[in-house]
Amino acid sequence: MLGLSVDRLRGDMNRLLALLFHQGVLDEQFLQLQQLQDESSPNFVSEVVNIYFHESEKLLRNLRALLYVLVDREFSEYKKMGIHLNQLMGSSSSIGAKRVRNVCVAFRSASDQNNRAGCIRSLELLEYEYCYLKNKLHELFQIEQQRSLAAAVRYPVLQQRPNHHT
Amino acid sequence: MSALVVDDDKVVRRMHGKLLTQLGFETNAVENGQEAVDLFTSGESYDFVFMDMEMPIMDGTEATQKLREMGVKSTIVGVTSCNQEAEKQAFVEAGLYACLEKPLTRDAISSLLEQVAKK
């Protein structure tokens, strides 16, 4: 039964990943990220993704703040938005967050043209895509955690008994 | 071989650092061009520097220029997702060995190492 549970969970993970690739939410760069996880860094993927979430939420807050105090054609604020967007694009590309990255590209284009309405639309879409990505990756990590726990129960580490000689 | 990752993005520093470590480099990472220049000024040196183009405080173009003016002979590789050709050209002319697209991949680094070995 435990074996089926591990296999079932592995299947769930693979199906979820396949869906995310099919939807274009993730691209092959996510596989590159997974390859960086090894024995010396067994939680590397979740650590990096959590850094990404933490940093992205700061950038999204900054973008929202800049956009909603912006008076049209305030060049310096658009320039600041460009800097934040570059960062978000770079980190999104690095983890394979394809759809988030693509929205950043469109947002950057609107920002370069000082197009406030376009920026507002892009920000709304960016927040939507980011939330979707975050929810799906959390789901993936939860399944991975359950799979690891199930595998540990299935293959417990046996304690060596002390050798008593008389 | 040693490598310095220069990037203002935490995610990129972690990932590029780990990738380079897996490929056998001893790696270090800093957040901007000024910190990279300060490291070399303090006497540290690296065989490779992977330099982001757009960073606060000191960007990759200026940092590369300064390092070359200091006589640094490391292989400085630009890493950027920028598609502005004029800016990339200025970055290259500051003294890069090559400019690679962000994010770095195993294949890109392996190919770079082959090119450097032939030099």
PDB file of C-alpha atoms in Angstrom:
ATOM      1  CA  MET A   1       0.000   0.000   0.000  1.00  0.00           C
ATOM      2  CA  LEU A   2       2.836   2.358   0.913  1.00  0.00           C
ATOM      3  CA  GLY A   3       4.533   1.508  -2.348  1.00  0.00           C
ATOM      4  CA  LEU A   4       1.398   2.423  -4.268  1.00  0.00           C
ATOM      5  CA  SER A   5       1.211   5.690  -2.352  1.00  0.00           C
ATOM      6  CA  VAL A   6       4.770   6.682  -3.325  1.00  0.00           C
ATOM      7  CA  ASP A   7       4.172   5.739  -6.941  1.00  0.00           C
ATOM      8  CA  ARG A   8       0.820   7.491  -6.989  1.00  0.00           C
ATOM      9  CA  LEU A   9       2.349  10.652  -5.579  1.00  0.00           C
ATOM     10  CA  ARG A  10       5.191  10.509  -8.090  1.00  0.00           C
ATOM     11  CA  GLY A  11       2.563  10.191 -10.801  1.00  0.00           C
ATOM     12  CA  ASP A  12       0.681  13.200  -9.390  1.00  0.00           C
ATOM     13  CA  MET A  13       3.885  15.269  -9.456  1.00  0.00           C
ATOM     14  CA  ASN A  14       4.679  14.283 -13.017  1.00  0.00           C
ATOM     15  CA  ARG A  15       1.143  15.070 -14.164  1.00  0.00           C
ATOM     16  CA  LEU A  16       1.195  18.467 -12.490  1.00  0.00           C
ATOM     17  CA  LEU A  17       4.572  19.281 -14.031  1.00  0.00           C
ATOM     18  CA  ALA A  18       3.379  18.142 -17.450  1.00  0.00           C
ATOM     19  CA  LEU A  19       0.330  20.401 -17.090  1.00  0.00           C
ATOM     20  CA  LEU A  20       2.467  23.395 -16.134  1.00  0.00           C
ATOM     21  CA  PHE A  21       4.744  22.815 -19.122  1.00  0.00           C
ATOM     22  CA  HIS A  22       1.769  22.355 -21.419  1.00  0.00           C
ATOM     23  CA  GLN A  23       0.172  25.592 -20.166  1.00  0.00           C
ATOM     24  CA  GLY A  24       3.457  27.433 -20.722  1.00  0.00           C
ATOM     25  CA  VAL A  25       3.646  28.345 -17.043  1.00  0.00           C
ATOM     26  CA  LEU A  26       7.069  26.678 -16.834  1.00  0.00           C
ATOM     27  CA  ASP A  27       9.724  26.056 -19.458  1.00  0.00           C
ATOM     28  CA  GLU A  28      12.793  23.812 -19.704  1.00  0.00           C
ATOM     29  CA  GLN A  29      14.760  26.170 -17.446  1.00  0.00           C
ATOM     30  CA  PHE A  30      12.780  24.635 -14.540  1.00  0.00           C
ATOM     31  CA  LEU A  31      14.394  21.299 -15.436  1.00  0.00           C
ATOM     32  CA  GLN A  32      17.807  23.011 -15.289  1.00  0.00           C
ATOM     33  CA  LEU A  33      16.867  24.195 -11.806  1.00  0.00           C
ATOM     34  CA  GLN A  34      15.922  20.652 -10.775  1.00  0.00           C
ATOM     35  CA  GLN A  35      19.297  19.390 -12.015  1.00  0.00           C
ATOM     36  CA  LEU A  36      21.016  21.719  -9.561  1.00  0.00           C
ATOM     37  CA  GLN A  37      19.468  19.789  -6.642  1.00  0.00           C
ATOM     38  CA  ASP A  38      21.891  17.172  -5.388  1.00  0.00           C
ATOM     39  CA  GLU A  39      22.975  15.399  -2.208  1.00  0.00           C
ATOM     40  CA  SER A  40      24.797  18.470  -0.937  1.00  0.00           C
ATOM     41  CA  SER A  41      21.675  20.640  -1.519  1.00  0.00           C
ATOM     42  CA  PRO A  42      18.675  18.275  -1.243  1.00  0.00           C
ATOM     43  CA  ASN A  43      16.157  21.143  -0.961  1.00  0.00           C
ATOM     44  CA  PHE A  44      17.751  23.430  -3.514  1.00  0.00           C
ATOM     45  CA  VAL A  45      14.684  23.799  -5.740  1.00  0.00           C
ATOM     46  CA  SER A  46      12.319  24.801  -2.932  1.00  0.00           C
ATOM     47  CA  GLU A  47      14.967  27.100  -1.382  1.00  0.00           C
ATOM     48  CA  VAL A  48      15.523  28.951  -4.652  1.00  0.00           C
ATOM     49  CA  VAL A  49      11.821  29.133  -5.443  1.00  0.00           C
ATOM     50  CA  ASN A  50      11.114  30.536  -1.980  1.00  0.00           C
ATOM     51  CA  ILE A  51      13.789  33.196  -2.516  1.00  0.00           C
ATOM     52  CA  TYR A  52      12.115  33.950  -5.852  1.00  0.00           C
ATOM     53  CA  PHE A  53       8.700  34.334  -4.162  1.00  0.00           C
ATOM     54  CA  HIS A  54      10.104  36.586  -1.451  1.00  0.00           C
ATOM     55  CA  GLU A  55      11.987  38.837  -3.895  1.00  0.00           C
ATOM     56  CA  SER A  56       9.176  38.896  -6.461  1.00  0.00           C
ATOM     57  CA  GLU A  57       6.620  40.035  -3.902  1.00  0.00           C
ATOM     58  CA  LYS A  58       8.863  42.965  -2.951  1.00  0.00           C
ATOM     59  CA  LEU A  59       9.221  43.896  -6.624  1.00  0.00           C
ATOM     60  CA  LEU A  60       5.474  43.613  -7.234  1.00  0.00           C
ATOM     61  CA  ARG A  61       4.774  45.873  -4.235  1.00  0.00           C
ATOM     62  CA  ASN A  62       7.308  48.404  -5.557  1.00  0.00           C
ATOM     63  CA  LEU A  63       5.748  48.306  -9.023  1.00  0.00           C
ATOM     64  CA  ARG A  64       2.278  48.830  -7.615  1.00  0.00           C
ATOM     65  CA  ALA A  65       3.493  51.728  -5.454  1.00  0.00           C
ATOM     66  CA  LEU A  66       5.227  53.402  -8.412  1.00  0.00           C
ATOM     67  CA  LEU A  67       2.271  52.972 -10.710  1.00  0.00           C
ATOM     68  CA  TYR A  68      -0.363  54.305  -8.352  1.00  0.00           C
ATOM     69  CA  VAL A  69       1.506  57.473  -7.415  1.00  0.00           C
ATOM     70  CA  LEU A  70       2.598  58.030 -10.964  1.00  0.00           C
ATOM     71  CA  VAL A  71       1.648  61.148 -12.846  1.00  0.00           C
ATOM     72  CA  ASP A  72       1.756  60.581 -16.567  1.00  0.00           C
ATOM     73  CA  ARG A  73       5.141  61.106 -18.178  1.00  0.00           C
ATOM     74  CA  GLU A  74       7.103  61.109 -14.942  1.00  0.00           C
ATOM     75  CA  PHE A  75      10.212  59.735 -16.539  1.00  0.00           C
ATOM     76  CA  SER A  76      12.111  58.847 -13.388  1.00  0.00           C
ATOM     77  CA  GLU A  77       9.293  56.634 -12.097  1.00  0.00           C
ATOM     78  CA  TYR A  78       9.113  54.752 -15.388  1.00  0.00           C
ATOM     79  CA  LYS A  79      12.865  54.265 -15.220  1.00  0.00           C
ATOM     80  CA  LYS A  80      12.544  52.785 -11.704  1.00  0.00           C
ATOM     81  CA  MET A  81       9.796  50.470 -12.959  1.00  0.00           C
ATOM     82  CA  GLY A  82      12.142  49.349 -15.733  1.00  0.00           C
ATOM     83  CA  ILE A  83      14.791  48.417 -13.169  1.00  0.00           C
ATOM     84  CA  HIS A  84      12.319  46.385 -11.090  1.00  0.00           C
ATOM     85  CA  LEU A  85      10.984  44.688 -14.193  1.00  0.00           C
ATOM     86  CA  ASN A  86      14.488  43.739 -15.335  1.00  0.00           C
ATOM     87  CA  GLN A  87      15.069  42.039 -12.003  1.00  0.00           C
ATOM     88  CA  LEU A  88      11.755  40.224 -12.120  1.00  0.00           C
ATOM     89  CA  MET A  89      12.385  39.149 -15.716  1.00  0.00           C
ATOM     90  CA  GLY A  90      15.839  37.862 -14.861  1.00  0.00           C
ATOM     91  CA  SER A  91      14.774  35.818 -11.843  1.00  0.00           C
ATOM     92  CA  SER A  92      11.632  34.518 -13.579  1.00  0.00           C
ATOM     93  CA  SER A  93      13.736  33.350 -16.541  1.00  0.00           C
ATOM     94  CA  SER A  94      16.174  31.697 -14.173  1.00  0.00           C
ATOM     95  CA  ILE A  95      13.570  29.439 -12.581  1.00  0.00           C
ATOM     96  CA  GLY A  96      11.685  28.821 -15.822  1.00  0.00           C
ATOM     97  CA  ALA A  97       8.634  30.952 -14.978  1.00  0.00           C
ATOM     98  CA  LYS A  98       7.842  31.520 -18.632  1.00  0.00           C
ATOM     99  CA  ARG A  99       4.424  33.187 -18.490  1.00  0.00           C
ATOM    100  CA  VAL A 100       5.481  35.568 -15.710  1.00  0.00           C
ATOM    101  CA  ARG A 101       8.557  36.474 -17.733  1.00  0.00           C
ATOM    102  CA  ASN A 102       6.505  37.093 -20.887  1.00  0.00           C
ATOM    103  CA  VAL A 103       4.149  39.446 -19.057  1.00  0.00           C
ATOM    104  CA  CYS A 104       7.207  41.298 -17.712  1.00  0.00           C
ATOM    105  CA  VAL A 105       8.399  41.790 -21.301  1.00  0.00           C
ATOM    106  CA  ALA A 106       5.051  43.354 -22.282  1.00  0.00           C
ATOM    107  CA  PHE A 107       5.048  45.436 -19.099  1.00  0.00           C
ATOM    108  CA  ARG A 108       8.568  46.625 -19.849  1.00  0.00           C
ATOM    109  CA  SER A 109       7.485  47.657 -23.327  1.00  0.00           C
ATOM    110  CA  ALA A 110       4.562  49.709 -21.911  1.00  0.00           C
ATOM    111  CA  SER A 111       6.895  51.266 -19.347  1.00  0.00           C
ATOM    112  CA  ASP A 112       9.448  52.198 -22.052  1.00  0.00           C
ATOM    113  CA  GLN A 113       6.650  53.986 -23.918  1.00  0.00           C
ATOM    114  CA  ASN A 114       5.515  55.775 -20.710  1.00  0.00           C
ATOM    115  CA  ASN A 115       2.122  54.157 -21.271  1.00  0.00           C
ATOM    116  CA  ARG A 116       0.452  54.267 -17.845  1.00  0.00           C
ATOM    117  CA  ALA A 117      -2.751  52.488 -18.886  1.00  0.00           C
ATOM    118  CA  GLY A 118      -0.722  49.727 -20.514  1.00  0.00           C
ATOM    119  CA  CYS A 119       1.392  49.424 -17.372  1.00  0.00           C
ATOM    120  CA  ILE A 120      -1.694  49.100 -15.176  1.00  0.00           C
ATOM    121  CA  ARG A 121      -3.097  46.332 -17.386  1.00  0.00           C
ATOM    122  CA  SER A 122       0.259  44.575 -17.385  1.00  0.00           C
ATOM    123  CA  LEU A 123       0.575  44.797 -13.613  1.00  0.00           C
ATOM    124  CA  GLU A 124      -2.854  43.208 -13.130  1.00  0.00           C
ATOM    125  CA  LEU A 125      -1.946  40.398 -15.495  1.00  0.00           C
ATOM    126  CA  LEU A 126       1.460  39.996 -13.851  1.00  0.00           C
ATOM    127  CA  GLU A 127      -0.113  39.668 -10.396  1.00  0.00           C
ATOM    128  CA  TYR A 128      -2.548  37.081 -11.741  1.00  0.00           C
ATOM    129  CA  GLU A 129       0.182  35.006 -13.427  1.00  0.00           C
ATOM    130  CA  TYR A 130       2.431  35.247 -10.395  1.00  0.00           C
ATOM    131  CA  CYS A 131      -0.352  34.038  -8.043  1.00  0.00           C
ATOM    132  CA  TYR A 132      -1.164  31.137 -10.333  1.00  0.00           C
ATOM    133  CA  LEU A 133       2.505  30.124 -10.524  1.00  0.00           C
ATOM    134  CA  LYS A 134       2.931  30.403  -6.754  1.00  0.00           C
ATOM    135  CA  ASN A 135      -0.135  28.273  -6.035  1.00  0.00           C
ATOM    136  CA  LYS A 136       0.920  25.570  -8.488  1.00  0.00           C
ATOM    137  CA  LEU A 137       4.505  25.414  -7.242  1.00  0.00           C
ATOM    138  CA  HIS A 138       3.280  25.179  -3.642  1.00  0.00           C
ATOM    139  CA  GLU A 139       1.060  22.293  -4.729  1.00  0.00           C
ATOM    140  CA  LEU A 140       4.071  20.635  -6.389  1.00  0.00           C
ATOM    141  CA  PHE A 141       6.230  21.006  -3.280  1.00  0.00           C
ATOM    142  CA  GLN A 142       3.455  19.642  -1.053  1.00  0.00           C
ATOM    143  CA  ILE A 143       3.171  16.525  -3.212  1.00  0.00           C
ATOM    144  CA  GLU A 144       6.974  16.180  -3.170  1.00  0.00           C
ATOM    145  CA  GLN A 145       6.982  16.443   0.616  1.00  0.00           C
ATOM    146  CA  GLN A 146       4.252  13.801   0.932  1.00  0.00           C
ATOM    147  CA  ARG A 147       6.168  11.554  -1.471  1.00  0.00           C
ATOM    148  CA  SER A 148       9.378  11.905   0.573  1.00  0.00           C
ATOM    149  CA  LEU A 149       7.526  11.116   3.802  1.00  0.00           C
ATOM    150  CA  ALA A 150       5.813   8.112   2.241  1.00  0.00           C
ATOM    151  CA  ALA A 151       9.159   6.857   0.883  1.00  0.00           C
ATOM    152  CA  ALA A 152      10.777   7.269   4.342  1.00  0.00           C
ATOM    153  CA  VAL A 153       8.011   5.198   5.970  1.00  0.00           C
ATOM    154  CA  ARG A 154       8.322   2.573   3.259  1.00  0.00           C
ATOM    155  CA  TYR A 155      12.112   2.334   3.599  1.00  0.00           C
ATOM    156  CA  PRO A 156      12.850   3.154   7.235  1.00  0.00           C
ATOM    157  CA  VAL A 157      16.512   3.492   8.168  1.00  0.00           C
ATOM    158  CA  LEU A 158      17.300   0.424  10.343  1.00  0.00           C
ATOM    159  CA  GLN A 159      19.162   1.146  13.597  1.00  0.00           C
ATOM    160  CA  GLN A 160      22.140  -1.197  14.173  1.00  0.00           C
ATOM    161  CA  ARG A 161      21.792  -3.184  17.455  1.00  0.00           C
ATOM    162  CA  PRO A 162      24.856  -3.152  19.726  1.00  0.00           C
ATOM    163  CA  ASN A 163      26.799  -6.463  19.583  1.00  0.00           C
ATOM    164  CA  HIS A 164      26.686  -8.205  22.995  1.00  0.00           C
ATOM    165  CA  HIS A 165      29.349 -10.945  23.422  1.00  0.00           C
ATOM    166  CA  THR A 166      29.696 -12.966  26.647  1.00  0.00           C
TER     167      THR A 166
ATOM    168  CA  MET B   1      39.288  27.080 -11.281  1.00  0.00           C
ATOM    169  CA  SER B   2      37.601  29.932  -9.497  1.00  0.00           C
ATOM    170  CA  ALA B   3      34.596  32.015 -10.505  1.00  0.00           C
ATOM    171  CA  LEU B   4      32.942  35.179  -9.255  1.00  0.00           C
ATOM    172  CA  VAL B   5      29.232  35.725  -9.926  1.00  0.00           C
ATOM    173  CA  VAL B   6      28.287  39.407 -10.016  1.00  0.00           C
ATOM    174  CA  ASP B   7      24.516  39.937 -10.042  1.00  0.00           C
ATOM    175  CA  ASP B   8      22.023  42.008  -8.061  1.00  0.00           C
ATOM    176  CA  ASP B   9      19.441  39.211  -8.161  1.00  0.00           C
ATOM    177  CA  LYS B  10      19.534  36.700  -5.278  1.00  0.00           C
ATOM    178  CA  VAL B  11      17.915  33.936  -7.313  1.00  0.00           C
ATOM    179  CA  VAL B  12      20.450  34.342 -10.116  1.00  0.00           C
ATOM    180  CA  ARG B  13      23.392  34.427  -7.678  1.00  0.00           C
ATOM    181  CA  ARG B  14      22.200  31.178  -6.047  1.00  0.00           C
ATOM    182  CA  MET B  15      21.538  29.386  -9.299  1.00  0.00           C
ATOM    183  CA  HIS B  16      24.608  30.480 -11.204  1.00  0.00           C
ATOM    184  CA  GLY B  17      26.749  29.859  -8.124  1.00  0.00           C
ATOM    185  CA  LYS B  18      25.399  26.318  -7.726  1.00  0.00           C
ATOM    186  CA  LEU B  19      25.750  25.567 -11.439  1.00  0.00           C
ATOM    187  CA  LEU B  20      29.375  26.677 -11.430  1.00  0.00           C
ATOM    188  CA  THR B  21      30.077  24.690  -8.254  1.00  0.00           C
ATOM    189  CA  GLN B  22      28.624  21.559  -9.847  1.00  0.00           C
ATOM    190  CA  LEU B  23      30.889  22.161 -12.851  1.00  0.00           C
ATOM    191  CA  GLY B  24      33.893  22.172 -10.556  1.00  0.00           C
ATOM    192  CA  PHE B  25      34.470  25.867  -9.888  1.00  0.00           C
ATOM    193  CA  GLU B  26      35.201  27.377  -6.492  1.00  0.00           C
ATOM    194  CA  THR B  27      32.664  30.164  -6.478  1.00  0.00           C
ATOM    195  CA  ASN B  28      31.933  33.421  -4.761  1.00  0.00           C
ATOM    196  CA  ALA B  29      29.140  35.913  -5.416  1.00  0.00           C
ATOM    197  CA  VAL B  30      28.614  39.644  -4.973  1.00  0.00           C
ATOM    198  CA  GLU B  31      25.662  41.958  -5.579  1.00  0.00           C
ATOM    199  CA  ASN B  32      27.050  44.660  -7.844  1.00  0.00           C
ATOM    200  CA  GLY B  33      30.006  45.890  -9.841  1.00  0.00           C
ATOM    201  CA  GLN B  34      31.415  47.963  -6.979  1.00  0.00           C
ATOM    202  CA  GLU B  35      31.688  44.906  -4.739  1.00  0.00           C
ATOM    203  CA  ALA B  36      33.440  43.025  -7.534  1.00  0.00           C
ATOM    204  CA  VAL B  37      35.963  45.842  -7.994  1.00  0.00           C
ATOM    205  CA  ASP B  38      36.493  46.016  -4.213  1.00  0.00           C
ATOM    206  CA  LEU B  39      37.274  42.283  -4.088  1.00  0.00           C
ATOM    207  CA  PHE B  40      39.970  42.573  -6.751  1.00  0.00           C
ATOM    208  CA  THR B  41      41.328  45.752  -5.138  1.00  0.00           C
ATOM    209  CA  SER B  42      41.679  43.838  -1.862  1.00  0.00           C
ATOM    210  CA  GLY B  43      43.887  41.289  -3.611  1.00  0.00           C
ATOM    211  CA  GLU B  44      41.427  38.514  -4.417  1.00  0.00           C
ATOM    212  CA  SER B  45      41.410  37.087  -7.897  1.00  0.00           C
ATOM    213  CA  TYR B  46      39.242  34.757  -9.936  1.00  0.00           C
ATOM    214  CA  ASP B  47      39.830  32.900 -13.172  1.00  0.00           C
ATOM    215  CA  PHE B  48      36.336  33.757 -14.389  1.00  0.00           C
ATOM    216  CA  VAL B  49      33.959  36.612 -13.621  1.00  0.00           C
ATOM    217  CA  PHE B  50      30.327  36.226 -14.664  1.00  0.00           C
ATOM    218  CA  MET B  51      29.129  39.827 -14.793  1.00  0.00           C
ATOM    219  CA  ASP B  52      25.521  40.947 -15.012  1.00  0.00           C
ATOM    220  CA  MET B  53      25.008  44.023 -17.155  1.00  0.00           C
ATOM    221  CA  GLU B  54      22.336  45.968 -15.289  1.00  0.00           C
ATOM    222  CA  MET B  55      22.997  46.447 -11.575  1.00  0.00           C
ATOM    223  CA  PRO B  56      22.562  49.313  -9.115  1.00  0.00           C
ATOM    224  CA  ILE B  57      25.508  51.242  -7.626  1.00  0.00           C
ATOM    225  CA  MET B  58      27.894  50.115 -10.387  1.00  0.00           C
ATOM    226  CA  ASP B  59      26.702  48.327 -13.510  1.00  0.00           C
ATOM    227  CA  GLY B  60      28.512  45.597 -15.408  1.00  0.00           C
ATOM    228  CA  THR B  61      29.882  47.875 -18.128  1.00  0.00           C
ATOM    229  CA  GLU B  62      31.526  50.253 -15.670  1.00  0.00           C
ATOM    230  CA  ALA B  63      32.804  47.421 -13.462  1.00  0.00           C
ATOM    231  CA  THR B  64      34.344  45.642 -16.441  1.00  0.00           C
ATOM    232  CA  GLN B  65      36.038  48.862 -17.562  1.00  0.00           C
ATOM    233  CA  LYS B  66      37.436  49.479 -14.088  1.00  0.00           C
ATOM    234  CA  LEU B  67      38.705  45.902 -13.731  1.00  0.00           C
ATOM    235  CA  ARG B  68      40.517  46.113 -17.083  1.00  0.00           C
ATOM    236  CA  GLU B  69      42.001  49.502 -16.138  1.00  0.00           C
ATOM    237  CA  MET B  70      43.295  47.838 -12.959  1.00  0.00           C
ATOM    238  CA  GLY B  71      45.029  45.260 -15.152  1.00  0.00           C
ATOM    239  CA  VAL B  72      42.741  42.360 -14.238  1.00  0.00           C
ATOM    240  CA  LYS B  73      43.316  39.514 -16.706  1.00  0.00           C
ATOM    241  CA  SER B  74      40.436  37.277 -15.594  1.00  0.00           C
ATOM    242  CA  THR B  75      38.066  35.956 -18.234  1.00  0.00           C
ATOM    243  CA  ILE B  76      35.148  38.344 -17.770  1.00  0.00           C
ATOM    244  CA  VAL B  77      31.943  37.022 -19.268  1.00  0.00           C
ATOM    245  CA  GLY B  78      28.915  39.275 -19.575  1.00  0.00           C
ATOM    246  CA  VAL B  79      25.579  37.727 -18.653  1.00  0.00           C
ATOM    247  CA  THR B  80      22.456  39.561 -19.711  1.00  0.00           C
ATOM    248  CA  SER B  81      18.832  39.208 -20.742  1.00  0.00           C
ATOM    249  CA  CYS B  82      18.955  42.667 -22.340  1.00  0.00           C
ATOM    250  CA  ASN B  83      18.046  42.860 -26.019  1.00  0.00           C
ATOM    251  CA  GLN B  84      19.305  46.426 -26.501  1.00  0.00           C
ATOM    252  CA  GLU B  85      22.114  45.880 -28.993  1.00  0.00           C
ATOM    253  CA  ALA B  86      23.785  49.251 -28.425  1.00  0.00           C
ATOM    254  CA  GLU B  87      24.015  48.652 -24.682  1.00  0.00           C
ATOM    255  CA  LYS B  88      25.306  45.120 -25.189  1.00  0.00           C
ATOM    256  CA  GLN B  89      27.925  46.406 -27.623  1.00  0.00           C
ATOM    257  CA  ALA B  90      29.156  48.952 -25.052  1.00  0.00           C
ATOM    258  CA  PHE B  91      29.308  46.133 -22.485  1.00  0.00           C
ATOM    259  CA  VAL B  92      31.412  43.969 -24.795  1.00  0.00           C
ATOM    260  CA  GLU B  93      33.731  46.861 -25.675  1.00  0.00           C
ATOM    261  CA  ALA B  94      34.343  47.536 -21.968  1.00  0.00           C
ATOM    262  CA  GLY B  95      36.514  44.402 -22.022  1.00  0.00           C
ATOM    263  CA  LEU B  96      34.417  41.238 -22.026  1.00  0.00           C
ATOM    264  CA  TYR B  97      35.708  37.940 -23.346  1.00  0.00           C
ATOM    265  CA  ALA B  98      32.154  36.987 -24.348  1.00  0.00           C
ATOM    266  CA  CYS B  99      28.546  37.864 -23.620  1.00  0.00           C
ATOM    267  CA  LEU B 100      26.103  35.079 -22.762  1.00  0.00           C
ATOM    268  CA  GLU B 101      22.361  35.074 -22.426  1.00  0.00           C
ATOM    269  CA  LYS B 102      20.845  34.848 -18.968  1.00  0.00           C
ATOM    270  CA  PRO B 103      20.198  32.374 -17.420  1.00  0.00           C
ATOM    271  CA  LEU B 104      23.448  30.469 -17.799  1.00  0.00           C
ATOM    272  CA  THR B 105      23.140  26.813 -18.757  1.00  0.00           C
ATOM    273  CA  ARG B 106      25.512  23.868 -18.501  1.00  0.00           C
ATOM    274  CA  ASP B 107      25.907  23.773 -22.273  1.00  0.00           C
ATOM    275  CA  ALA B 108      26.738  27.487 -22.488  1.00  0.00           C
ATOM    276  CA  ILE B 109      29.424  27.215 -19.809  1.00  0.00           C
ATOM    277  CA  SER B 110      30.889  23.995 -21.261  1.00  0.00           C
ATOM    278  CA  SER B 111      31.087  25.653 -24.666  1.00  0.00           C
ATOM    279  CA  LEU B 112      32.743  28.718 -23.104  1.00  0.00           C
ATOM    280  CA  LEU B 113      35.338  26.566 -21.324  1.00  0.00           C
ATOM    281  CA  GLU B 114      36.161  24.821 -24.614  1.00  0.00           C
ATOM    282  CA  GLN B 115      36.681  28.167 -26.326  1.00  0.00           C
ATOM    283  CA  VAL B 116      38.857  29.465 -23.507  1.00  0.00           C
ATOM    284  CA  ALA B 117      40.926  26.271 -23.514  1.00  0.00           C
ATOM    285  CA  LYS B 118      41.658  26.750 -27.243  1.00  0.00           C
ATOM    286  CA  LYS B 119      42.800  30.350 -26.612  1.00  0.00           C
TER     287      LYS B 119
END
